[in-house]
mmCIF file of C-alpha atoms in Angstrom:
data_model
loop_
_atom_site.group_PDB
_atom_site.id
_atom_site.type_symbol
_atom_site.label_atom_id
_atom_site.label_comp_id
_atom_site.label_asym_id
_atom_site.label_seq_id
_atom_site.Cartn_x
_atom_site.Cartn_y
_atom_site.Cartn_z
ATOM 1 C CA MET A 1 -15.808 -17.055 -184.272
ATOM 2 C CA ILE A 2 -12.464 -16.130 -184.661
ATOM 3 C CA VAL A 3 -10.268 -13.968 -181.832
ATOM 4 C CA LEU A 4 -7.541 -12.154 -182.245
ATOM 5 C CA ASP A 5 -6.141 -12.452 -179.736
ATOM 6 C CA GLY A 6 -6.502 -15.154 -177.389
ATOM 7 C CA ASN A 7 -3.536 -14.898 -175.389
ATOM 8 C CA TYR A 8 -5.080 -13.189 -172.538
ATOM 9 C CA PHE A 9 -7.044 -14.449 -169.619
ATOM 10 C CA TRP A 10 -10.322 -12.773 -169.881
ATOM 11 C CA THR A 11 -10.354 -12.560 -173.741
ATOM 12 C CA ARG A 12 -10.650 -16.810 -172.927
ATOM 13 C CA GLU A 13 -13.219 -16.300 -169.752
ATOM 14 C CA LEU A 14 -15.627 -14.449 -172.195
ATOM 15 C CA PHE A 15 -15.567 -15.095 -175.961
ATOM 16 C CA GLY A 16 -14.542 -18.999 -174.733
ATOM 17 C CA ASN A 17 -17.987 -19.362 -173.072
ATOM 18 C CA CYS A 18 -19.650 -18.826 -176.185
ATOM 19 C CA HIS A 19 -18.546 -22.595 -177.308
ATOM 20 C CA SER A 20 -22.044 -24.223 -177.079
ATOM 21 C CA GLU A 21 -23.672 -21.787 -179.275
ATOM 22 C CA LEU A 22 -20.280 -21.254 -181.856
ATOM 23 C CA ASP A 23 -16.479 -23.528 -182.786
ATOM 24 C CA VAL A 24 -15.084 -20.418 -181.366
ATOM 25 C CA LEU A 25 -10.595 -20.314 -182.772
ATOM 26 C CA LEU A 26 -8.851 -18.512 -180.669
ATOM 27 C CA LEU A 27 -5.836 -16.874 -182.441
ATOM 28 C CA MET A 28 -2.587 -17.051 -179.947
ATOM 29 C CA PRO A 29 -0.119 -14.838 -181.773
ATOM 30 C CA ARG A 30 3.799 -14.577 -180.262
ATOM 31 C CA ASP A 31 6.843 -13.096 -180.224
ATOM 32 C CA TYR A 32 9.125 -16.144 -181.880
ATOM 33 C CA ARG A 33 11.462 -15.754 -178.814
ATOM 34 C CA ALA A 34 8.835 -15.184 -176.187
ATOM 35 C CA MET A 35 7.065 -18.419 -177.212
ATOM 36 C CA LYS A 36 10.508 -20.349 -177.455
ATOM 37 C CA ALA A 37 11.818 -19.525 -174.314
ATOM 38 C CA GLN A 38 8.330 -20.454 -172.660
ATOM 39 C CA GLU A 39 7.264 -23.023 -174.399
ATOM 40 C CA GLY A 40 10.712 -25.013 -175.480
ATOM 41 C CA ARG A 41 9.827 -24.641 -179.012
ATOM 42 C CA TYR A 42 7.789 -23.592 -181.526
ATOM 43 C CA ARG A 43 4.169 -23.777 -181.791
ATOM 44 C CA PHE A 44 1.933 -24.114 -185.418
ATOM 45 C CA ASP A 45 -0.280 -26.414 -183.860
ATOM 46 C CA ARG A 46 -3.676 -26.559 -183.239
ATOM 47 C CA GLU A 47 -5.415 -27.387 -180.303
ATOM 48 C CA GLN A 48 -8.765 -28.181 -178.785
ATOM 49 C CA PRO A 49 -7.689 -28.837 -175.231
ATOM 50 C CA ASP A 50 -11.428 -30.086 -174.243
ATOM 51 C CA PRO A 51 -12.659 -32.640 -176.505
ATOM 52 C CA GLN A 52 -16.298 -31.791 -175.312
ATOM 53 C CA LYS A 53 -15.913 -27.722 -176.036
ATOM 54 C CA ASN A 54 -15.886 -26.310 -179.190
ATOM 55 C CA ILE A 55 -12.892 -23.835 -178.536
ATOM 56 C CA TRP A 56 -9.272 -24.487 -180.784
ATOM 57 C CA TYR A 57 -6.151 -22.623 -179.681
ATOM 58 C CA GLN A 58 -4.129 -21.666 -182.743
ATOM 59 C CA TYR A 59 -0.608 -20.650 -181.923
ATOM 60 C CA CYS A 60 0.561 -18.435 -184.265
ATOM 61 C CA PRO A 61 4.808 -17.518 -183.776
ATOM 62 C CA MET A 62 5.856 -14.436 -185.184
ATOM 63 C CA PRO A 63 9.080 -12.057 -185.717
ATOM 64 C CA PRO A 64 9.157 -9.110 -183.516
ATOM 65 C CA GLY A 65 6.422 -6.211 -184.404
ATOM 66 C CA TRP A 66 4.889 -8.005 -187.303
ATOM 67 C CA LEU A 67 1.560 -7.899 -185.929
ATOM 68 C CA PHE A 68 0.744 -3.877 -185.739
ATOM 69 C CA GLY A 69 4.091 -2.974 -188.032
ATOM 70 C CA TYR A 70 3.493 -5.333 -191.344
ATOM 71 C CA PRO A 71 -0.712 -6.231 -190.513
ATOM 72 C CA ALA A 72 -1.012 -7.271 -193.800
ATOM 73 C CA LEU A 73 1.805 -9.594 -194.410
ATOM 74 C CA ALA A 74 0.883 -10.897 -190.740
ATOM 75 C CA PHE A 75 -2.367 -11.353 -191.607
ATOM 76 C CA ARG A 76 -1.629 -13.300 -194.791
ATOM 77 C CA PHE A 77 0.289 -15.939 -192.764
ATOM 78 C CA LEU A 78 -2.698 -16.246 -190.008
ATOM 79 C CA LYS A 79 -5.301 -16.608 -192.593
ATOM 80 C CA HIS A 80 -3.309 -19.087 -194.517
ATOM 81 C CA GLN A 81 -2.528 -20.991 -190.959
ATOM 82 C CA ILE A 82 -6.176 -21.048 -190.486
ATOM 83 C CA ARG A 83 -8.084 -20.965 -193.872
ATOM 84 C CA ASP A 84 -9.820 -25.111 -192.794
ATOM 85 C CA PHE A 85 -11.663 -23.264 -190.368
ATOM 86 C CA ILE A 86 -12.248 -20.095 -192.583
ATOM 87 C CA LYS A 87 -13.792 -22.315 -194.910
ATOM 88 C CA ALA A 88 -15.771 -24.601 -192.862
ATOM 89 C CA HIS A 89 -17.395 -22.172 -191.540
ATOM 90 C CA GLU A 90 -20.334 -20.308 -193.805
ATOM 91 C CA ARG A 91 -20.600 -17.377 -191.555
ATOM 92 C CA ILE A 92 -18.026 -15.750 -189.101
ATOM 93 C CA ILE A 93 -17.589 -13.468 -186.092
ATOM 94 C CA PHE A 94 -14.001 -11.606 -185.508
ATOM 95 C CA VAL A 95 -13.414 -10.145 -182.580
ATOM 96 C CA SER A 96 -10.714 -7.895 -182.791
ATOM 97 C CA CYS A 97 -9.150 -6.977 -179.313
ATOM 98 C CA TYR A 98 -6.522 -4.472 -180.941
ATOM 99 C CA PRO A 99 -7.398 -1.637 -183.067
ATOM 100 C CA HIS A 100 -4.210 -2.392 -184.907
ATOM 101 C CA TYR A 101 -6.147 -6.099 -186.144
ATOM 102 C CA LEU A 102 -8.324 -3.901 -188.366
ATOM 103 C CA GLY A 103 -8.392 -5.252 -191.701
ATOM 104 C CA PHE A 104 -8.405 -8.772 -190.653
ATOM 105 C CA GLU A 105 -11.819 -9.450 -191.031
ATOM 106 C CA LYS A 106 -13.344 -10.549 -194.208
ATOM 107 C CA PRO A 107 -16.760 -8.731 -196.178
ATOM 108 C CA GLY A 108 -19.594 -10.233 -194.825
ATOM 109 C CA TRP A 109 -17.700 -11.709 -191.099
ATOM 110 C CA LYS A 110 -20.060 -9.845 -188.284
ATOM 111 C CA THR A 111 -16.822 -7.582 -186.228
ATOM 112 C CA VAL A 112 -16.392 -7.203 -182.421
ATOM 113 C CA TYR A 113 -14.376 -4.526 -181.262
ATOM 114 C CA TYR A 114 -13.321 -5.363 -177.588
ATOM 115 C CA SER A 115 -11.237 -2.949 -175.944
ATOM 116 C CA ILE A 116 -9.157 -3.336 -172.641
ATOM 117 C CA ASP A 117 -7.263 -0.718 -172.654
ATOM 118 C CA GLU A 118 -6.290 2.640 -173.935
ATOM 119 C CA TYR A 119 -3.980 1.271 -176.286
ATOM 120 C CA SER A 120 -2.543 4.673 -177.866
ATOM 121 C CA THR A 121 -0.287 4.780 -174.631
ATOM 122 C CA TYR A 122 1.157 1.377 -175.358
ATOM 123 C CA TRP A 123 3.449 2.502 -178.308
ATOM 124 C CA PRO A 124 4.069 5.866 -177.926
ATOM 125 C CA ASP A 125 5.509 6.289 -181.316
ATOM 126 C CA LYS A 126 2.589 5.343 -182.614
ATOM 127 C CA ALA A 127 0.251 6.874 -181.233
ATOM 128 C CA ASP A 128 -2.114 8.554 -183.831
ATOM 129 C CA LEU A 129 -2.192 5.850 -185.861
ATOM 130 C CA THR A 130 -3.443 4.110 -183.258
ATOM 131 C CA ARG A 131 -5.995 6.744 -182.072
ATOM 132 C CA ILE A 132 -7.253 6.598 -186.225
ATOM 133 C CA ARG A 133 -7.271 3.031 -186.543
ATOM 134 C CA GLU A 134 -8.993 2.710 -183.244
ATOM 135 C CA ILE A 135 -12.014 5.271 -184.677
ATOM 136 C CA GLU A 136 -12.101 3.376 -187.561
ATOM 137 C CA SER A 137 -12.663 -0.095 -185.575
ATOM 138 C CA ILE A 138 -15.048 1.700 -183.406
ATOM 139 C CA LYS A 139 -16.943 2.677 -186.864
ATOM 140 C CA SER A 140 -16.874 -0.297 -188.379
ATOM 141 C CA ALA A 141 -17.510 -2.963 -185.907
ATOM 142 C CA ASP A 142 -21.159 -4.638 -185.141
ATOM 143 C CA LEU A 143 -20.519 -4.112 -181.432
ATOM 144 C CA ASN A 144 -18.376 -2.455 -179.389
ATOM 145 C CA ILE A 145 -17.262 -4.039 -175.997
ATOM 146 C CA CYS A 146 -15.376 -1.922 -173.403
ATOM 147 C CA VAL A 147 -14.537 -2.652 -170.068
ATOM 148 C CA SER A 148 -13.733 0.256 -168.389
ATOM 149 C CA ASP A 149 -16.648 2.494 -168.415
ATOM 150 C CA ARG A 150 -14.727 5.729 -169.282
ATOM 151 C CA ARG A 151 -13.942 4.237 -172.128
ATOM 152 C CA ALA A 152 -17.650 3.654 -173.646
ATOM 153 C CA GLN A 153 -18.525 6.563 -173.238
ATOM 154 C CA ASP A 154 -15.557 7.487 -175.170
ATOM 155 C CA PHE A 155 -16.238 4.768 -177.956
ATOM 156 C CA ARG A 156 -20.581 6.143 -177.503
ATOM 157 C CA ALA A 157 -18.983 10.252 -178.288
ATOM 158 C CA ILE A 158 -17.644 8.811 -181.214
ATOM 159 C CA ARG A 159 -20.547 6.626 -182.909
ATOM 160 C CA PRO A 160 -24.022 8.160 -180.645
ATOM 161 C CA ASP A 161 -25.448 4.789 -181.165
ATOM 162 C CA GLU A 162 -26.430 1.174 -179.263
ATOM 163 C CA SER A 163 -23.329 0.043 -180.902
ATOM 164 C CA THR A 164 -21.211 -0.026 -177.862
ATOM 165 C CA ILE A 165 -21.636 -1.898 -173.957
ATOM 166 C CA HIS A 166 -20.004 -1.611 -170.865
ATOM 167 C CA LEU A 167 -18.519 -5.161 -169.317
ATOM 168 C CA PRO A 168 -16.197 -4.825 -166.414
ATOM 169 C CA HIS A 169 -13.475 -7.463 -166.044
#
């Protein structure tokens, strides 16, 4: 399982607990300036905090705005960093925590769209693009998880099948 973005507590808690059944790689992309300020250095390493668990953190410093402004370039960079993990696993479940991560997955991967919030409000100047990408993410995901019941209802209006579940924090 590859989780993009593993920087959030709930994301790590939810998907990190899959470690008994799957290898879990939490991608940790960050603005390189914030990483330097918080960590005192730029980290490109992969860390396994507990050798008893199949959970790894892959640190990914990036220039500001890359993930959402230049996703194709950012995805190439991220996939290059984790190419060994991808090669080592016959099947991949890709968990996307933002609609802007649409397109990271490869054909044949199972996908989960984990919606934590109404993302169109995060980037007002990209609100329309965010809504379009979110609809595409909802329609293409094998499973949609919403922390808000209201969001789950909205998702079911877009895709009226059993692909959406409400899973509150």
